[in-house]
mmCIF file of C-alpha atoms and ligand atoms in Angstrom:
data_model
loop_
_atom_site.group_PDB
_atom_site.id
_atom_site.type_symbol
_atom_site.label_atom_id
_atom_site.label_comp_id
_atom_site.label_asym_id
_atom_site.label_seq_id
_atom_site.Cartn_x
_atom_site.Cartn_y
_atom_site.Cartn_z
ATOM 1 C CA UNK Z 8 32.771 41.775 -7.718
ATOM 2 C CA UNK Z 9 34.427 39.977 -4.786
ATOM 3 C CA UNK Z 10 34.725 36.939 -2.803
ATOM 4 C CA UNK Z 11 31.889 34.161 -1.992
ATOM 5 C CA UNK Z 12 32.523 30.770 -0.063
ATOM 6 C CA UNK Z 13 29.899 28.440 0.831
ATOM 7 C CA UNK Z 14 30.047 24.922 2.679
ATOM 8 C CA UNK Z 15 27.558 22.154 3.519
ATOM 9 C CA UNK Z 16 28.952 19.142 5.260
ATOM 10 C CA UNK Z 17 30.008 17.559 8.538
ATOM 11 C CA UNK Z 18 32.926 19.572 9.263
ATOM 12 C CA UNK Z 19 32.929 22.954 11.036
ATOM 13 C CA UNK Z 20 31.791 25.327 8.327
ATOM 14 C CA UNK Z 21 33.422 28.643 9.858
ATOM 15 C CA UNK Z 22 36.749 26.952 9.553
ATOM 16 C CA UNK Z 23 36.506 26.279 6.001
ATOM 17 C CA UNK Z 24 34.785 29.386 5.238
ATOM 18 C CA UNK Z 25 37.549 31.635 6.723
ATOM 19 C CA UNK Z 26 40.261 29.567 4.939
ATOM 20 C CA UNK Z 27 38.455 29.945 1.662
ATOM 21 C CA UNK Z 28 38.117 33.900 2.062
ATOM 22 C CA UNK Z 29 41.692 33.765 2.908
ATOM 23 C CA UNK Z 30 42.702 32.425 -0.612
ATOM 24 C CA UNK Z 31 40.188 35.199 -2.485
ATOM 25 C CA UNK Z 32 41.976 37.975 -0.618
ATOM 26 C CA UNK Z 33 44.193 38.728 -3.628
ATOM 27 C CA UNK Z 34 40.907 40.148 -5.344
ATOM 28 C CA UNK Z 35 40.951 43.198 -2.966
ATOM 29 C CA UNK Z 36 37.878 43.925 -0.603
ATOM 30 C CA UNK Z 37 36.595 46.309 1.940
ATOM 31 C CA UNK Z 38 34.745 44.021 4.516
ATOM 32 C CA UNK Z 39 34.096 40.630 5.434
ATOM 33 C CA UNK Z 40 31.372 38.554 6.918
ATOM 34 C CA UNK Z 41 29.976 35.018 7.644
ATOM 35 C CA UNK Z 42 26.731 33.298 8.482
ATOM 36 C CA UNK Z 43 26.318 29.827 9.806
ATOM 37 C CA UNK Z 44 23.356 27.755 10.627
ATOM 38 C CA UNK Z 45 23.347 26.837 14.557
ATOM 39 C CA UNK Z 46 20.507 24.646 15.916
ATOM 40 C CA UNK Z 47 18.329 25.959 12.936
ATOM 41 C CA UNK Z 48 19.031 29.337 13.562
ATOM 42 C CA UNK Z 49 20.984 31.749 11.390
ATOM 43 C CA UNK Z 50 24.138 33.308 13.310
ATOM 44 C CA UNK Z 51 26.098 36.101 11.509
ATOM 45 C CA UNK Z 52 29.299 38.019 12.103
ATOM 46 C CA UNK Z 53 30.682 40.530 9.944
ATOM 47 C CA UNK Z 54 33.089 43.679 10.077
ATOM 48 C CA UNK Z 55 34.942 46.314 8.123
ATOM 49 C CA UNK Z 56 38.304 45.427 7.420
ATOM 50 C CA UNK Z 57 40.516 42.382 6.680
ATOM 51 C CA UNK Z 58 39.315 38.528 6.985
ATOM 52 C CA UNK Z 59 41.876 38.257 9.996
ATOM 53 C CA UNK Z 60 39.783 40.998 11.700
ATOM 54 C CA UNK Z 61 36.497 38.949 11.028
ATOM 55 C CA UNK Z 62 38.310 35.869 12.239
ATOM 56 C CA UNK Z 63 39.250 37.464 15.614
ATOM 57 C CA UNK Z 64 35.850 38.452 15.797
ATOM 58 C CA UNK Z 65 34.123 35.080 15.463
ATOM 59 C CA UNK Z 66 32.965 33.160 18.525
ATOM 60 C CA UNK Z 67 34.080 30.105 17.851
ATOM 61 C CA UNK Z 68 31.513 28.380 19.822
ATOM 62 C CA UNK Z 69 28.638 30.362 18.403
ATOM 63 C CA UNK Z 70 29.852 29.394 14.802
ATOM 64 C CA UNK Z 71 30.261 25.509 15.349
ATOM 65 C CA UNK Z 72 27.591 24.350 12.829
ATOM 66 C CA UNK Z 73 28.344 22.415 9.596
ATOM 67 C CA UNK Z 74 26.588 24.746 6.971
ATOM 68 C CA UNK Z 75 27.408 28.249 6.157
ATOM 69 C CA UNK Z 76 28.225 30.977 3.729
ATOM 70 C CA UNK Z 77 30.907 33.926 3.527
ATOM 71 C CA UNK Z 78 31.773 36.843 1.661
ATOM 72 C CA UNK Z 79 34.383 39.555 1.118
ATOM 73 C CA UNK Z 80 32.903 42.831 -0.317
ATOM 74 C CA UNK Z 81 33.960 45.371 -2.931
ATOM 75 C CA UNK Z 82 31.402 48.101 -2.142
ATOM 76 C CA UNK Z 83 29.590 49.454 -4.955
ATOM 77 C CA UNK Z 84 26.340 50.878 -3.140
ATOM 78 C CA UNK Z 85 26.798 52.108 0.438
ATOM 79 C CA UNK Z 86 30.166 52.872 2.172
ATOM 80 C CA UNK Z 87 32.361 49.879 3.668
ATOM 81 C CA UNK Z 88 31.276 49.401 6.945
ATOM 82 C CA UNK Z 89 29.780 46.339 8.934
ATOM 83 C CA UNK Z 90 26.042 47.060 8.318
ATOM 84 C CA UNK Z 91 26.620 47.320 4.779
ATOM 85 C CA UNK Z 92 29.095 43.968 4.834
ATOM 86 C CA UNK Z 93 27.330 41.074 3.815
ATOM 87 C CA UNK Z 94 25.531 38.478 4.523
ATOM 88 C CA UNK Z 95 22.305 40.522 4.775
ATOM 89 C CA UNK Z 96 18.883 39.439 6.407
ATOM 90 C CA UNK Z 97 15.304 40.109 5.661
ATOM 91 C CA UNK Z 98 13.140 41.630 8.441
ATOM 92 C CA UNK Z 99 12.023 38.424 9.676
ATOM 93 C CA UNK Z 100 15.496 36.900 9.843
ATOM 94 C CA UNK Z 101 14.368 33.688 7.859
ATOM 95 C CA UNK Z 102 17.204 34.235 5.138
ATOM 96 C CA UNK Z 103 20.925 35.025 4.944
ATOM 97 C CA UNK Z 104 22.329 36.120 1.569
ATOM 98 C CA UNK Z 105 25.468 36.923 0.001
ATOM 99 C CA UNK Z 106 26.023 38.857 -3.440
ATOM 100 C CA UNK Z 107 28.669 39.524 -5.933
ATOM 101 C CA UNK Z 108 27.734 41.970 -8.502
ATOM 102 C CA UNK Z 109 25.371 44.936 -8.944
ATOM 103 C CA UNK Z 110 21.141 44.891 -8.936
ATOM 104 C CA UNK Z 111 20.398 47.583 -11.397
ATOM 105 C CA UNK Z 112 16.772 47.947 -10.525
ATOM 106 C CA UNK Z 113 17.212 47.819 -6.881
ATOM 107 C CA UNK Z 114 15.697 51.436 -6.442
ATOM 108 C CA UNK Z 115 12.606 50.357 -7.922
ATOM 109 C CA UNK Z 116 12.428 47.029 -5.874
ATOM 110 C CA UNK Z 117 13.280 48.916 -2.530
ATOM 111 C CA UNK Z 118 10.642 51.733 -3.097
ATOM 112 C CA UNK Z 119 7.933 48.796 -3.772
ATOM 113 C CA UNK Z 120 9.115 47.112 -0.567
ATOM 114 C CA UNK Z 121 9.239 50.336 1.607
ATOM 115 C CA UNK Z 122 5.708 51.097 0.400
ATOM 116 C CA UNK Z 123 4.689 47.470 1.923
ATOM 117 C CA UNK Z 124 6.032 48.484 5.164
ATOM 118 C CA UNK Z 125 9.596 46.753 4.764
ATOM 119 C CA UNK Z 126 12.253 48.514 6.798
ATOM 120 C CA UNK Z 127 15.984 48.504 5.347
ATOM 121 C CA UNK Z 128 18.740 48.636 7.322
ATOM 122 C CA UNK Z 129 21.785 48.897 4.751
ATOM 123 C CA UNK Z 130 22.604 51.164 1.996
ATOM 124 C CA UNK Z 131 23.359 48.288 -0.362
ATOM 125 C CA UNK Z 132 21.819 47.460 -3.697
ATOM 126 C CA UNK Z 133 22.168 43.639 -2.311
ATOM 127 C CA UNK Z 134 19.767 44.044 0.820
ATOM 128 C CA UNK Z 135 16.677 44.316 -2.048
ATOM 129 C CA UNK Z 136 17.239 40.695 -2.854
ATOM 130 C CA UNK Z 137 16.820 39.429 0.689
ATOM 131 C CA UNK Z 138 14.231 41.809 1.606
ATOM 132 C CA UNK Z 139 12.246 40.599 -1.427
ATOM 133 C CA UNK Z 140 12.575 36.899 -0.802
ATOM 134 C CA UNK Z 141 11.209 37.548 2.805
ATOM 135 C CA UNK Z 142 8.152 39.472 1.508
ATOM 136 C CA UNK Z 143 7.400 36.805 -1.278
ATOM 137 C CA UNK Z 144 7.950 33.891 1.321
ATOM 138 C CA UNK Z 145 5.587 35.514 3.576
ATOM 139 C CA UNK Z 146 3.142 36.537 1.220
ATOM 140 C CA UNK Z 147 3.007 33.637 -1.264
ATOM 141 C CA UNK Z 148 3.843 30.891 1.009
ATOM 142 C CA UNK Z 149 6.612 29.486 -1.296
ATOM 143 C CA UNK Z 150 9.506 27.164 -0.365
ATOM 144 C CA UNK Z 151 12.921 28.194 -0.143
ATOM 145 C CA UNK Z 152 14.023 27.391 -3.710
ATOM 146 C CA UNK Z 153 10.908 28.967 -5.554
ATOM 147 C CA UNK Z 154 11.223 31.958 -3.331
ATOM 148 C CA UNK Z 155 14.713 32.800 -4.809
ATOM 149 C CA UNK Z 156 13.950 31.714 -8.322
ATOM 150 C CA UNK Z 157 10.897 34.104 -8.229
ATOM 151 C CA UNK Z 158 12.999 36.876 -6.856
ATOM 152 C CA UNK Z 159 15.451 36.475 -9.459
ATOM 153 C CA UNK Z 160 12.843 36.777 -11.998
ATOM 154 C CA UNK Z 161 12.240 40.277 -11.067
ATOM 155 C CA UNK Z 162 15.895 41.381 -11.045
ATOM 156 C CA UNK Z 163 18.054 43.462 -13.663
ATOM 157 C CA UNK Z 164 21.656 43.338 -13.149
ATOM 158 C CA UNK Z 165 24.666 41.107 -12.232
ATOM 159 C CA UNK Z 166 24.634 38.380 -9.715
ATOM 160 C CA UNK Z 167 26.496 35.546 -7.970
ATOM 161 C CA UNK Z 168 24.171 34.918 -5.014
ATOM 162 C CA UNK Z 169 24.465 32.261 -2.102
ATOM 163 C CA UNK Z 170 21.334 31.989 0.285
ATOM 164 C CA UNK Z 171 20.585 29.943 3.445
ATOM 165 C CA UNK Z 172 17.031 29.676 4.922
ATOM 166 C CA UNK Z 173 16.330 29.008 8.660
ATOM 167 C CA UNK Z 174 13.388 26.629 7.784
ATOM 168 C CA UNK Z 175 15.361 24.432 5.483
ATOM 169 C CA UNK Z 176 18.491 24.439 7.242
ATOM 170 C CA UNK Z 177 20.084 21.493 5.427
ATOM 171 C CA UNK Z 178 20.590 23.288 2.280
ATOM 172 C CA UNK Z 179 22.265 25.989 0.117
ATOM 173 C CA UNK Z 180 20.743 27.805 -2.685
ATOM 174 C CA UNK Z 181 22.942 29.569 -5.272
ATOM 175 C CA UNK Z 182 22.377 31.181 -8.522
ATOM 176 C CA UNK Z 183 24.447 33.254 -11.139
ATOM 177 C CA UNK Z 184 23.915 35.952 -13.738
ATOM 178 C CA UNK Z 185 26.960 37.940 -15.189
ATOM 179 C CA UNK Z 186 29.031 37.095 -12.168
ATOM 180 C CA UNK Z 187 31.071 33.504 -11.750
ATOM 181 C CA UNK Z 188 30.069 30.874 -9.334
ATOM 182 C CA UNK Z 189 31.341 27.355 -9.200
ATOM 183 C CA UNK Z 190 30.214 24.433 -7.046
ATOM 184 C CA UNK Z 191 32.624 21.799 -5.716
ATOM 185 C CA UNK Z 192 31.561 18.413 -5.195
ATOM 186 C CA UNK Z 193 33.146 16.313 -2.239
ATOM 187 C CA UNK Z 194 32.335 13.019 -0.330
ATOM 188 C CA UNK Z 195 29.423 13.781 2.055
ATOM 189 C CA UNK Z 196 30.252 17.667 1.615
ATOM 190 C CA UNK Z 197 29.721 20.365 -1.077
ATOM 191 C CA UNK Z 198 31.144 23.630 -1.581
ATOM 192 C CA UNK Z 199 30.201 27.200 -3.298
ATOM 193 C CA UNK Z 200 32.881 29.784 -4.615
ATOM 194 C CA UNK Z 201 33.299 32.745 -6.715
ATOM 195 C CA UNK Z 202 36.253 31.069 -7.897
ATOM 196 C CA UNK Z 203 37.916 27.412 -7.670
ATOM 197 C CA UNK Z 204 40.763 28.850 -5.733
ATOM 198 C CA UNK Z 205 38.416 29.262 -2.789
ATOM 199 C CA UNK Z 206 37.459 25.632 -2.653
ATOM 200 C CA UNK Z 207 40.361 23.512 -4.442
ATOM 201 C CA UNK Z 208 41.963 22.322 -1.645
ATOM 202 C CA UNK Z 209 38.994 20.282 -0.761
ATOM 203 C CA UNK Z 210 37.849 19.023 -4.152
ATOM 204 C CA UNK Z 211 38.931 18.755 -7.581
ATOM 205 C CA UNK Z 212 35.224 18.153 -8.964
ATOM 206 C CA UNK Z 213 33.814 21.222 -10.094
ATOM 207 C CA UNK Z 214 30.609 22.372 -11.589
ATOM 208 C CA UNK Z 215 30.766 25.824 -13.535
ATOM 209 C CA UNK Z 216 27.397 27.622 -13.303
ATOM 210 C CA UNK Z 217 26.013 29.394 -16.500
ATOM 211 C CA UNK Z 218 24.080 32.484 -16.538
ATOM 212 C CA UNK Z 219 20.558 32.076 -15.357
ATOM 213 C CA UNK Z 220 21.273 28.819 -13.439
ATOM 214 C CA UNK Z 221 20.131 27.998 -9.950
ATOM 215 C CA UNK Z 222 21.451 25.212 -7.994
ATOM 216 C CA UNK Z 223 20.375 23.414 -4.728
ATOM 217 C CA UNK Z 224 22.778 21.821 -2.769
ATOM 218 C CA UNK Z 225 22.647 19.656 -0.001
ATOM 219 C CA UNK Z 226 25.680 17.660 1.627
ATOM 220 C CA UNK Z 227 25.293 14.632 -0.871
ATOM 221 C CA UNK Z 228 23.150 15.997 -3.803
ATOM 222 C CA UNK Z 229 22.439 18.698 -5.973
ATOM 223 C CA UNK Z 230 19.918 19.770 -8.490
ATOM 224 C CA UNK Z 231 20.373 22.385 -11.101
ATOM 225 C CA UNK Z 232 17.566 24.523 -12.921
ATOM 226 C CA UNK Z 233 17.230 27.660 -14.823
ATOM 227 C CA UNK Z 234 15.441 30.397 -13.258
ATOM 228 C CA UNK Z 235 12.867 30.895 -16.027
ATOM 229 C CA UNK Z 236 12.330 27.099 -16.321
ATOM 230 C CA UNK Z 237 11.527 24.027 -14.385
ATOM 231 C CA UNK Z 238 13.450 21.267 -16.046
ATOM 232 C CA UNK Z 239 16.395 19.814 -14.518
ATOM 233 C CA UNK Z 240 20.031 20.947 -15.957
ATOM 234 C CA UNK Z 241 22.535 18.221 -16.594
ATOM 235 C CA UNK Z 242 25.894 19.465 -16.422
ATOM 236 C CA UNK Z 243 29.230 18.095 -16.752
ATOM 237 C CA UNK Z 244 31.457 17.703 -13.670
ATOM 238 C CA UNK Z 245 35.121 18.939 -14.595
ATOM 239 C CA UNK Z 246 38.125 17.785 -12.919
ATOM 240 C CA UNK Z 247 40.516 20.483 -12.328
ATOM 241 C CA UNK Z 248 44.211 19.274 -12.530
ATOM 242 C CA UNK Z 249 47.028 21.245 -10.703
HETATM 243 N N1 LIG Q 30 26.933 45.578 -4.806
HETATM 244 C C1 LIG Q 30 27.189 44.916 -3.703
HETATM 245 C C2 LIG Q 30 27.473 45.667 -2.698
HETATM 246 O O1 LIG Q 30 27.857 46.973 -2.857
HETATM 247 C C3 LIG Q 30 27.865 43.895 -3.667
HETATM 248 C C4 LIG Q 30 29.537 44.367 -4.134
HETATM 249 C C5 LIG Q 30 30.561 42.982 -4.382
HETATM 250 O O2 LIG Q 30 30.420 42.353 -5.535
HETATM 251 O O3 LIG Q 30 31.257 42.780 -3.414
HETATM 252 O O4 LIG Q 30 27.339 45.452 -1.520
#
């Protein structure tokens, strides 16, 4: 399980994401990637190798938006290369998703989706999550939040996931089960990380997500639920001191 950093606010997301990924480099990884929303479109850059390689590949003017997600991958399914690097997308390109962990029933979900005509591009277990989201979204006409929530109800395995949706470009939705995820609360900006070290240079106000929790985050607010229930979860904000 490797590194996750997400940002929404009014600063340039790509700068914050790259600096957060650098703080997570100590964990080891084989590839890295970023997705930001630019004029309501998802723009992704990813590569095998180091965060510095990703940084030099990023066209700064193409990644100038104020919302984004980023990942350093430690391959478990599929070799380390730029196609298998996260973020991954669905066929329609509506969603972008990063994932730490392992989806144990990925083979069964993939078979189901291939049968429905969905074409996969990577060898990862992760891609089934985002492809299933895309399939459900088109078929059931759900919103972004419920698309992720229902997708995760079908999943067996461990995950920390963070997702963007082109149709709801002012929010990040994240969830965890068996893989750590924290949310940093700022002033007019919010952060997601797999580890507080990724975000603590920006804020000391932290929400620690528990297993089964799903959070919707915009730049000023957040709302937490359980993936199996509809009621709102109220969580204590912890202040980290260093
Ligand atoms: N299982 C996923 C993959 O192989 C995620 C690996 C990770 O946690 O970095 O792509």
